[in-house]
CSV table of C-alpha atoms in Angstrom, one decimal:
chain,number,residue,atom,x,y,z
P,286,MET,CA,115.1,113.3,78.6
P,287,PRO,CA,114.3,111.5,81.9
P,288,ALA,CA,111.8,109.1,81.3
P,289,LEU,CA,112.8,105.4,82.8
P,290,VAL,CA,111.3,101.7,82.1
P,291,LEU,CA,111.7,98.7,84.5
P,292,LEU,CA,109.8,95.9,84.2
P,293,GLY,CA,110.5,92.4,84.5
P,294,ALA,CA,113.0,90.4,82.4
P,295,GLN,CA,111.5,86.5,83.0
P,296,TRP,CA,108.2,85.4,84.5
P,297,GLY,CA,107.3,88.3,86.3
P,298,ASP,CA,108.2,88.8,89.9
P,299,GLU,CA,110.8,88.9,90.4
P,300,GLY,CA,111.4,92.2,92.6
P,301,LYS,CA,110.1,94.8,90.4
P,302,GLY,CA,108.7,96.4,94.0
P,303,LYS,CA,112.2,96.7,95.8
P,304,ALA,CA,114.2,98.3,92.1
P,305,THR,CA,111.3,100.7,91.7
P,306,ASP,CA,111.3,101.3,95.2
P,307,LEU,CA,114.6,102.0,95.9
P,308,LEU,CA,114.3,104.0,92.8
P,309,GLY,CA,111.5,106.5,94.6
P,310,GLY,CA,113.4,108.6,96.6
P,311,SER,CA,115.0,110.2,92.6
P,312,VAL,CA,111.7,110.4,91.6
P,313,ASP,CA,109.5,112.4,91.2
P,314,TYR,CA,106.7,110.3,89.1
P,315,VAL,CA,106.3,106.7,89.1
P,316,VAL,CA,103.6,105.7,86.4
P,317,ARG,CA,100.9,101.5,86.6
P,318,TYR,CA,101.3,101.9,82.6
P,319,GLN,CA,99.6,97.6,82.6
P,320,GLY,CA,97.9,94.8,83.8
P,321,GLY,CA,95.6,95.3,87.0
P,322,ASN,CA,95.0,93.2,91.0
P,323,ASN,CA,97.3,90.1,89.0
P,324,ALA,CA,100.2,91.4,89.9
P,325,GLY,CA,102.3,91.6,92.8
P,326,HIS,CA,104.3,93.2,94.6
P,327,THR,CA,106.6,93.4,97.8
P,328,VAL,CA,108.4,96.3,98.9
P,329,VAL,CA,110.7,95.8,102.5
P,330,VAL,CA,111.1,98.7,104.3
P,331,GLY,CA,112.8,99.2,107.7
P,332,ASP,CA,110.6,95.8,109.2
P,333,GLN,CA,107.8,96.6,108.0
P,334,LYS,CA,106.3,94.6,104.4
P,335,TYR,CA,104.1,96.2,102.1
P,336,ALA,CA,102.1,93.8,99.4
P,337,LEU,CA,101.0,95.5,96.6
P,338,HIS,CA,98.9,94.4,93.4
P,339,LEU,CA,97.3,97.4,92.2
P,340,LEU,CA,98.8,100.8,93.4
P,341,PRO,CA,102.1,102.1,91.8
P,342,SER,CA,105.0,101.2,94.7
P,343,GLY,CA,106.3,104.3,94.6
P,344,ILE,CA,103.3,105.2,96.9
P,345,LEU,CA,105.3,104.2,99.5
P,346,SER,CA,107.6,106.9,98.3
P,347,PRO,CA,107.0,111.0,100.2
P,348,GLY,CA,108.1,113.0,97.5
P,349,CYS,CA,107.1,110.7,94.9
P,350,THR,CA,103.7,111.2,92.8
P,351,PRO,CA,101.8,107.8,92.4
P,352,VAL,CA,99.9,107.5,89.2
P,353,ILE,CA,97.4,104.5,87.4
P,354,GLY,CA,98.2,105.1,83.8
P,355,ASN,CA,95.5,103.7,81.6
P,356,GLY,CA,96.4,100.9,80.4
P,357,VAL,CA,95.6,100.1,83.7
P,358,VAL,CA,92.3,97.7,84.6
P,359,ILE,CA,91.7,98.9,87.7
P,360,ASP,CA,88.6,96.6,90.4
P,361,PRO,CA,87.7,99.4,92.5
P,362,SER,CA,86.9,96.7,95.0
P,363,VAL,CA,90.2,95.5,95.8
P,364,LEU,CA,92.0,99.9,94.5
P,365,PHE,CA,89.5,101.8,97.7
P,366,SER,CA,91.4,98.5,99.9
P,367,GLU,CA,94.5,98.9,99.7
P,368,LEU,CA,94.6,102.3,100.1
P,369,ASN,CA,92.5,101.6,103.1
P,370,GLY,CA,95.3,98.7,104.4
P,371,LEU,CA,98.2,101.8,103.3
P,372,ASN,CA,96.4,105.1,104.7
P,373,GLU,CA,95.9,102.1,108.5
P,374,ARG,CA,99.7,101.5,108.3
P,375,GLY,CA,100.2,106.4,108.5
P,376,VAL,CA,101.4,105.8,104.3
P,377,ASP,CA,100.1,108.9,103.3
P,378,THR,CA,98.3,107.8,99.2
P,379,SER,CA,96.0,111.5,98.2
P,380,LYS,CA,98.7,112.0,95.7
P,381,LEU,CA,97.9,109.0,93.7
P,382,LEU,CA,96.4,110.0,90.5
P,383,ILE,CA,93.8,108.2,87.5
P,384,SER,CA,93.6,107.9,84.7
P,385,GLY,CA,90.1,109.0,83.8
P,386,ASN,CA,90.7,106.6,80.1
P,387,ALA,CA,92.1,103.2,82.5
P,388,HIS,CA,89.4,99.8,82.3
P,389,ILE,CA,87.4,99.0,84.6
P,390,ILE,CA,86.3,95.1,85.7
P,391,THR,CA,83.0,95.1,86.6
P,392,PRO,CA,81.4,92.0,89.0
P,393,TYR,CA,79.8,90.6,85.6
P,394,ASN,CA,84.2,90.3,84.0
P,395,VAL,CA,85.2,89.0,87.9
P,396,THR,CA,81.9,86.0,86.5
P,397,VAL,CA,83.0,85.1,83.5
P,398,ASP,CA,86.9,85.0,84.1
P,399,LYS,CA,86.1,82.7,86.8
P,400,VAL,CA,83.7,80.5,85.4
P,401,THR,CA,86.1,79.8,82.0
P,402,GLU,CA,88.5,79.7,83.7
P,403,ARG,CA,86.7,76.0,85.8
P,404,PHE,CA,85.4,75.4,82.5
P,405,LEU,CA,88.0,74.6,80.5
P,406,GLY,CA,89.3,72.3,82.7
P,407,LYS,CA,92.5,70.4,82.3
P,408,ARG,CA,93.3,73.4,79.1
P,409,LYS,CA,92.8,76.3,81.8
P,410,ILE,CA,95.5,78.5,81.4
P,411,GLY,CA,96.5,79.4,85.5
P,412,THR,CA,94.5,82.6,85.3
P,413,THR,CA,93.9,83.9,89.2
P,414,GLY,CA,90.0,84.6,88.4
P,415,ARG,CA,89.9,88.3,89.3
P,416,GLY,CA,88.3,89.5,85.6
P,417,ILE,CA,91.8,90.8,84.3
P,418,GLY,CA,91.8,89.1,80.9
P,419,PRO,CA,88.0,89.7,80.7
P,420,THR,CA,88.4,93.6,81.1
P,421,TYR,CA,90.4,93.5,78.7
P,422,ALA,CA,89.3,91.5,76.0
P,423,ASP,CA,85.4,93.9,76.2
P,424,LYS,CA,88.7,97.0,75.3
P,425,ILE,CA,89.4,95.8,72.7
P,426,ASN,CA,85.2,94.5,72.5
P,427,ARG,CA,84.9,98.3,72.7
P,428,VAL,CA,81.9,97.2,75.0
P,429,GLY,CA,84.3,98.1,77.7
P,430,ILE,CA,83.6,100.6,80.5
P,431,ARG,CA,86.1,103.3,82.0
P,432,ILE,CA,86.5,105.6,84.6
P,433,GLN,CA,85.4,108.7,82.9
P,434,ASP,CA,82.2,106.3,82.4
P,435,LEU,CA,80.6,106.3,86.5
P,436,TYR,CA,80.5,111.1,85.9
P,437,ASP,CA,77.9,110.5,83.1
P,438,GLU,CA,75.0,107.7,84.6
P,439,SER,CA,73.1,107.6,81.4
P,440,ILE,CA,76.4,106.5,79.2
P,441,LEU,CA,77.5,104.2,82.1
P,442,GLU,CA,74.1,102.7,82.1
P,443,GLN,CA,74.0,102.1,78.0
P,444,LYS,CA,77.5,100.6,78.5
P,445,VAL,CA,76.7,98.3,81.4
P,446,GLU,CA,73.1,97.2,79.3
P,447,ALA,CA,74.8,96.3,76.3
P,448,ALA,CA,78.0,94.3,77.5
P,449,LEU,CA,75.2,91.8,79.2
P,450,ASP,CA,73.4,91.5,76.6
P,451,GLY,CA,75.0,89.3,75.2
P,452,LYS,CA,77.5,87.9,78.6
P,453,ASN,CA,74.3,86.9,80.4
P,454,GLN,CA,73.8,84.6,77.1
P,455,LEU,CA,76.8,83.3,77.6
P,456,LEU,CA,76.6,82.7,81.5
P,457,THR,CA,72.2,81.1,80.7
P,458,LYS,CA,73.0,78.7,78.2
P,459,VAL,CA,76.2,77.2,78.2
P,460,PHE,CA,78.1,78.0,81.4
P,461,ASN,CA,74.3,77.4,83.2
P,462,ARG,CA,74.4,80.4,85.9
P,463,ARG,CA,71.9,83.4,87.1
P,464,ALA,CA,71.8,87.3,84.5
P,465,ILE,CA,73.5,89.5,86.0
P,466,GLU,CA,71.4,92.6,86.3
P,467,VAL,CA,72.2,95.7,85.0
P,468,GLY,CA,70.9,98.0,87.2
P,469,GLN,CA,72.4,96.1,90.9
P,470,VAL,CA,76.0,96.5,88.4
P,471,VAL,CA,75.7,100.3,87.9
P,472,GLU,CA,74.7,101.0,91.1
P,473,GLU,CA,77.7,99.2,92.2
P,474,LEU,CA,80.0,100.7,90.2
P,475,LEU,CA,78.5,104.2,91.4
P,476,SER,CA,79.1,103.6,95.2
P,477,TYR,CA,82.0,104.2,93.5
P,478,ALA,CA,82.3,107.1,92.3
P,479,ASP,CA,82.5,109.6,95.0
P,480,ARG,CA,85.8,108.3,96.6
P,481,LEU,CA,87.3,107.6,93.1
P,482,LYS,CA,86.6,111.3,91.6
P,483,PRO,CA,89.4,113.5,94.2
P,484,TYR,CA,92.5,110.5,91.9
P,485,VAL,CA,90.8,110.9,88.4
P,486,ALA,CA,92.7,113.3,85.9
P,487,ASP,CA,94.4,113.8,82.6
P,488,THR,CA,97.2,111.4,83.0
P,489,VAL,CA,98.3,111.0,79.3
P,490,LEU,CA,98.8,115.7,79.7
P,491,VAL,CA,99.9,115.7,83.3
P,492,LEU,CA,102.8,112.8,82.4
P,493,ASN,CA,104.1,114.8,79.2
P,494,GLN,CA,104.5,117.6,80.6
P,495,ALA,CA,106.0,116.4,83.5
P,496,LEU,CA,108.5,115.4,81.0
P,497,GLU,CA,109.1,119.0,79.6
P,498,ASP,CA,109.7,120.1,82.9
P,499,ASP,CA,112.8,117.7,83.3
P,500,LYS,CA,110.9,115.8,86.3
P,501,VAL,CA,112.5,111.8,86.6
P,502,VAL,CA,109.4,109.1,85.5
P,503,LEU,CA,109.4,106.4,86.2
P,504,PHE,CA,107.8,103.7,84.4
P,505,GLU,CA,106.7,100.1,86.7
P,506,GLY,CA,105.3,96.6,83.9
P,507,GLY,CA,103.2,94.3,85.8
P,508,GLN,CA,103.3,91.1,85.1
P,509,GLY,CA,106.9,90.5,83.0
P,510,THR,CA,108.6,90.0,79.2
P,511,LEU,CA,107.5,85.8,78.9
P,512,LEU,CA,104.2,86.6,80.2
P,513,ASP,CA,103.1,89.4,77.9
P,514,ILE,CA,100.0,89.2,75.6
P,515,ASP,CA,102.7,89.5,72.1
P,516,HIS,CA,105.5,88.5,73.1
P,517,GLY,CA,105.0,85.8,75.8
P,518,THR,CA,104.6,82.0,75.9
P,519,TYR,CA,100.3,82.5,74.5
P,520,PRO,CA,98.9,81.3,75.5
P,521,PHE,CA,99.7,80.9,78.8
P,522,VAL,CA,100.5,84.8,79.1
P,523,THR,CA,98.9,88.2,80.6
P,524,SER,CA,96.0,90.4,78.8
P,525,SER,CA,98.2,93.4,78.7
P,526,ASN,CA,101.7,94.1,77.5
P,527,PRO,CA,104.8,94.2,80.4
P,528,THR,CA,107.1,94.3,77.8
P,529,ALA,CA,108.2,98.0,77.4
P,530,GLY,CA,106.3,99.6,74.5
P,531,GLY,CA,103.8,98.5,76.6
P,532,ALA,CA,105.2,101.6,78.2
P,533,CYS,CA,103.8,104.3,74.8
P,534,THR,CA,100.4,103.2,74.6
P,535,GLY,CA,99.5,102.5,78.6
P,536,ALA,CA,100.8,105.9,79.5
P,537,GLY,CA,99.9,108.0,76.2
P,538,VAL,CA,104.4,108.6,76.4
P,539,GLY,CA,105.9,108.5,73.0
P,540,PRO,CA,109.1,106.0,72.3
P,541,THR,CA,111.6,109.1,71.9
P,542,LYS,CA,110.6,110.2,75.4
P,543,ILE,CA,112.5,106.9,77.0
P,544,SER,CA,115.6,107.5,78.3
P,545,ARG,CA,117.0,103.6,79.8
P,546,VAL,CA,115.4,100.5,80.1
P,547,ILE,CA,115.4,98.4,83.3
P,548,GLY,CA,114.5,94.6,82.6
P,549,ILE,CA,114.3,93.0,86.7
P,550,LEU,CA,116.2,89.1,86.5
P,551,LYS,CA,116.6,86.9,89.4
P,552,ALA,CA,119.3,84.9,90.3
P,553,TYR,CA,117.4,81.9,89.5
P,554,THR,CA,114.2,81.4,87.6
P,555,THR,CA,110.5,81.7,88.6
P,556,ARG,CA,106.8,81.2,87.3
P,557,VAL,CA,103.6,80.6,88.2
P,558,GLY,CA,100.9,78.9,86.4
P,559,SER,CA,100.4,77.1,83.7
P,560,GLY,CA,102.8,77.0,80.6
P,561,PRO,CA,106.3,75.5,80.1
P,562,PHE,CA,109.1,75.9,82.0
P,563,PRO,CA,112.4,75.0,80.3
P,564,THR,CA,114.3,75.1,83.8
P,565,GLU,CA,112.1,74.3,86.4
P,566,LEU,CA,113.6,71.9,89.2
P,567,LEU,CA,110.9,69.3,90.8
P,568,ASP,CA,113.8,67.8,93.3
P,569,ALA,CA,115.5,68.4,96.3
P,570,ASP,CA,116.9,71.8,94.7
P,571,GLY,CA,113.8,73.5,93.4
P,572,GLU,CA,112.4,73.1,96.9
P,573,ALA,CA,115.2,74.7,98.6
P,574,LEU,CA,115.0,77.8,95.5
P,575,ARG,CA,111.0,78.1,96.9
P,576,ARG,CA,111.5,78.0,101.2
P,577,ILE,CA,114.9,79.8,100.5
P,578,GLY,CA,113.7,82.8,98.6
P,579,GLY,CA,110.0,82.8,99.6
P,580,GLU,CA,108.2,81.9,96.6
P,581,ARG,CA,104.8,82.2,97.3
P,582,GLY,CA,102.8,84.3,95.1
P,583,VAL,CA,102.3,88.2,96.3
P,584,THR,CA,98.2,87.5,95.1
P,585,THR,CA,98.0,84.6,94.6
P,586,GLY,CA,99.1,82.9,97.6
P,587,ARG,CA,100.5,79.7,95.0
P,588,ASP,CA,104.2,78.4,95.7
P,589,ARG,CA,105.6,79.9,92.5
P,590,ARG,CA,107.2,77.7,90.1
P,591,CYS,CA,111.6,77.4,91.5
P,592,GLY,CA,114.5,76.6,88.1
P,593,TRP,CA,117.4,77.0,87.6
P,594,PHE,CA,118.7,80.7,85.3
P,595,ASP,CA,118.3,80.7,82.0
P,596,ALA,CA,119.5,82.9,80.2
P,597,VAL,CA,117.8,82.8,76.2
P,598,ILE,CA,114.4,84.0,78.0
P,599,ALA,CA,117.0,87.1,79.3
P,600,ARG,CA,118.5,87.5,76.8
P,601,TYR,CA,115.6,87.7,74.1
P,602,ALA,CA,114.1,89.9,76.8
P,603,THR,CA,117.6,91.9,76.2
P,604,ARG,CA,116.0,91.8,72.8
P,605,VAL,CA,112.4,92.5,73.3
P,606,ASN,CA,112.1,95.3,75.1
P,607,GLY,CA,115.7,96.6,74.2
P,608,LEU,CA,117.2,96.8,77.2
P,609,THR,CA,119.6,99.0,78.8
P,610,ASP,CA,120.9,97.3,82.1
P,611,PHE,CA,120.0,94.8,84.2
P,612,PHE,CA,118.7,95.1,88.3
P,613,LEU,CA,119.5,91.9,89.4
P,614,THR,CA,118.1,90.5,92.4
P,615,LYS,CA,118.3,87.0,94.9
P,616,LEU,CA,121.7,86.4,94.1
P,617,ASP,CA,121.7,85.8,99.0
P,618,VAL,CA,119.2,82.7,97.8
P,619,LEU,CA,121.5,81.5,96.1
P,620,THR,CA,124.5,80.9,98.9
P,621,GLY,CA,125.5,77.7,100.1
P,622,TRP,CA,124.8,76.1,96.2
P,623,GLU,CA,128.4,73.9,95.7
P,624,GLU,CA,127.6,74.2,92.0
P,625,ILE,CA,124.9,76.8,90.5
P,626,PRO,CA,123.8,75.4,87.3
P,627,VAL,CA,122.9,77.9,84.5
P,628,CYS,CA,121.1,77.5,80.9
P,629,VAL,CA,122.5,78.4,78.3
P,630,ALA,CA,120.5,76.5,75.2
P,631,TYR,CA,118.5,74.1,74.8
P,632,GLU,CA,117.9,70.8,73.0
P,633,ILE,CA,115.0,70.9,70.7
P,634,ASP,CA,114.9,67.9,68.6
P,635,GLY,CA,118.7,67.3,68.9
P,636,LYS,CA,119.7,70.4,67.8
P,637,ARG,CA,121.5,72.9,70.0
P,638,VAL,CA,119.3,76.5,69.9
P,639,GLU,CA,120.8,79.4,71.9
P,640,GLU,CA,118.0,81.6,71.1
P,641,LEU,CA,114.1,82.1,71.7
P,642,PRO,CA,112.3,80.0,69.6
P,643,TYR,CA,109.2,81.1,67.9
P,644,SER,CA,106.4,78.3,67.9
P,645,GLN,CA,104.9,77.7,70.7
P,646,THR,CA,105.7,73.8,70.1
P,647,ASP,CA,109.1,74.1,69.8
P,648,PHE,CA,109.5,76.0,73.1
P,649,HIS,CA,107.6,72.9,75.2
P,650,HIS,CA,109.8,70.1,73.8
P,651,ALA,CA,112.8,72.4,75.1
P,652,LYS,CA,115.7,71.0,76.9
P,653,PRO,CA,118.1,73.2,78.9
P,654,ILE,CA,121.3,73.2,78.5
P,655,TYR,CA,123.5,73.9,82.0
P,656,GLU,CA,126.8,75.1,82.2
P,657,ASN,CA,128.0,74.4,86.4
P,658,LEU,CA,129.5,77.6,88.2
P,659,PRO,CA,130.8,77.6,91.1
P,660,GLY,CA,129.0,78.2,93.8
P,661,TRP,CA,129.5,80.1,97.6
P,662,SER,CA,128.3,79.4,100.9
P,663,GLU,CA,129.7,83.8,103.5
P,664,ASP,CA,126.6,85.2,103.7
P,665,ILE,CA,126.3,88.4,101.0
P,666,THR,CA,123.8,89.9,103.1
P,667,LYS,CA,125.5,93.3,105.0
P,668,ALA,CA,127.0,93.5,101.1
P,669,LYS,CA,127.5,97.2,99.5
P,670,SER,CA,129.7,97.5,97.0
P,671,PHE,CA,130.3,94.6,94.5
P,672,SER,CA,134.3,93.7,95.3
P,673,ASP,CA,132.8,93.5,99.0
P,674,LEU,CA,131.5,89.7,97.1
P,675,PRO,CA,132.6,86.3,97.5
P,676,LYS,CA,134.7,85.7,93.9
P,677,ASN,CA,132.1,82.9,93.0
P,678,ALA,CA,129.4,85.4,92.9
P,679,GLN,CA,131.1,87.8,91.7
P,680,ASP,CA,132.5,85.3,88.6
P,681,TYR,CA,127.7,84.1,88.7
P,682,VAL,CA,127.0,88.3,88.0
P,683,LYS,CA,129.5,88.9,85.4
P,684,ALA,CA,128.6,85.5,83.4
P,685,LEU,CA,124.9,85.7,83.9
P,686,GLU,CA,125.9,89.7,82.4
P,687,GLU,CA,127.8,88.9,79.5
P,688,MET,CA,125.4,85.8,78.3
P,689,SER,CA,122.1,88.0,79.4
P,690,GLY,CA,123.5,90.8,76.7
P,691,ALA,CA,123.2,93.8,79.6
P,692,PRO,CA,124.9,95.5,82.2
P,693,ILE,CA,123.6,94.6,85.5
P,694,SER,CA,123.9,98.8,87.0
P,695,ALA,CA,122.0,96.6,90.6
P,696,ILE,CA,122.4,93.1,93.0
P,697,GLY,CA,119.6,92.7,95.6
P,698,VAL,CA,121.8,90.6,98.7
P,699,GLY,CA,118.5,91.3,99.9
P,700,PRO,CA,114.6,91.2,101.2
P,701,GLY,CA,115.6,94.8,102.8
P,702,ARG,CA,115.5,98.6,100.6
P,703,ASP,CA,118.8,98.6,101.8
P,704,GLU,CA,120.0,95.1,101.5
P,705,THR,CA,121.4,96.2,97.6
P,706,ILE,CA,123.9,96.8,95.4
P,707,GLU,CA,125.1,99.6,93.5
P,708,ILE,CA,127.5,99.0,90.1
P,709,ASN,CA,126.1,101.6,88.2
P,710,SER,CA,123.1,104.3,88.7
P,711,PHE,CA,120.4,104.5,86.9
P,712,LEU,CA,119.9,108.2,87.1
């Protein structure tokens, strides 16, 4: 069945946008199934660079229908800003479909996110402050606002009032902030209704019918595996499930319809925000990776923390996602190092550990055990096939493949759409 899931195999920012865009011309639908505008994808097409936050990367492929699934949380103002930006650059966005069951990030969700994070002080999680977590919390608490609620003003007002009953108590009595008026929120949300309406659809029905008609559907995760609310480095995680199972719940497609799960893996490791990071480099090598790799968050604008490749988390990602393939990105960034360390295991309390510890405490104290692999100095950005790579670069890729537990089927050797070596077709 022609359904593929494409997701991050580390802490996000692995280059999912490039991978999705590469496949976009060959697939009929590209679906975002979780997260919100806390995700960021950079896609380079020719000499044009596009920064996408909420929209599926497939929106840049003319023959593709981009879909925002029910598992996504949507800030309408951000959505419209992103659509306007693409329209001004000549990109056709008219085919976009949005699930009527997707939840809306309301102004009070953003307010609660920011004041709560500030209140935590040194214990802060490192959220983007965009209201993502509070919106998912409202969803689970069954006081959330969905896209379809915009088309019944009475229901919308009742739901906003119910949500603000508790939140205004919190804002005024705990955080010493002013209460938020129900009418003001309802008025703002209703102002989005008319423009949203042409995009709203029963996306579960659309996608399942597409699969029955042998259309190719690509499900695109937002953040990475290690940021999954259940399977990531909790509590330093996102508020949804970017792992492969999230595609089923976030888009309404059964697991038996998914034929391939592709993990995006950077040739080194990065993460944004707080939380443990065993291979993090706080030295000249870390700074070089950041500078050469352009490691700054697309959404946050924050510098990414950088470190050597971690095979332990790669193996973990293979297991929890059932990965069938890897897409290795940014191999070109490693050009110039005489030796490249790779973390093959951890030392925890004097013992060698080769699998990701389930204990938060153990992972926090994990020290990387490295093996050094020979580097290369040749420019690889013009390589069109695996054999075009220097032998040491080939050996590096083979070593990562063996350590990670799934075949590497494509390699990114530069940021451009055409700077990719395809070893095995994903389709």
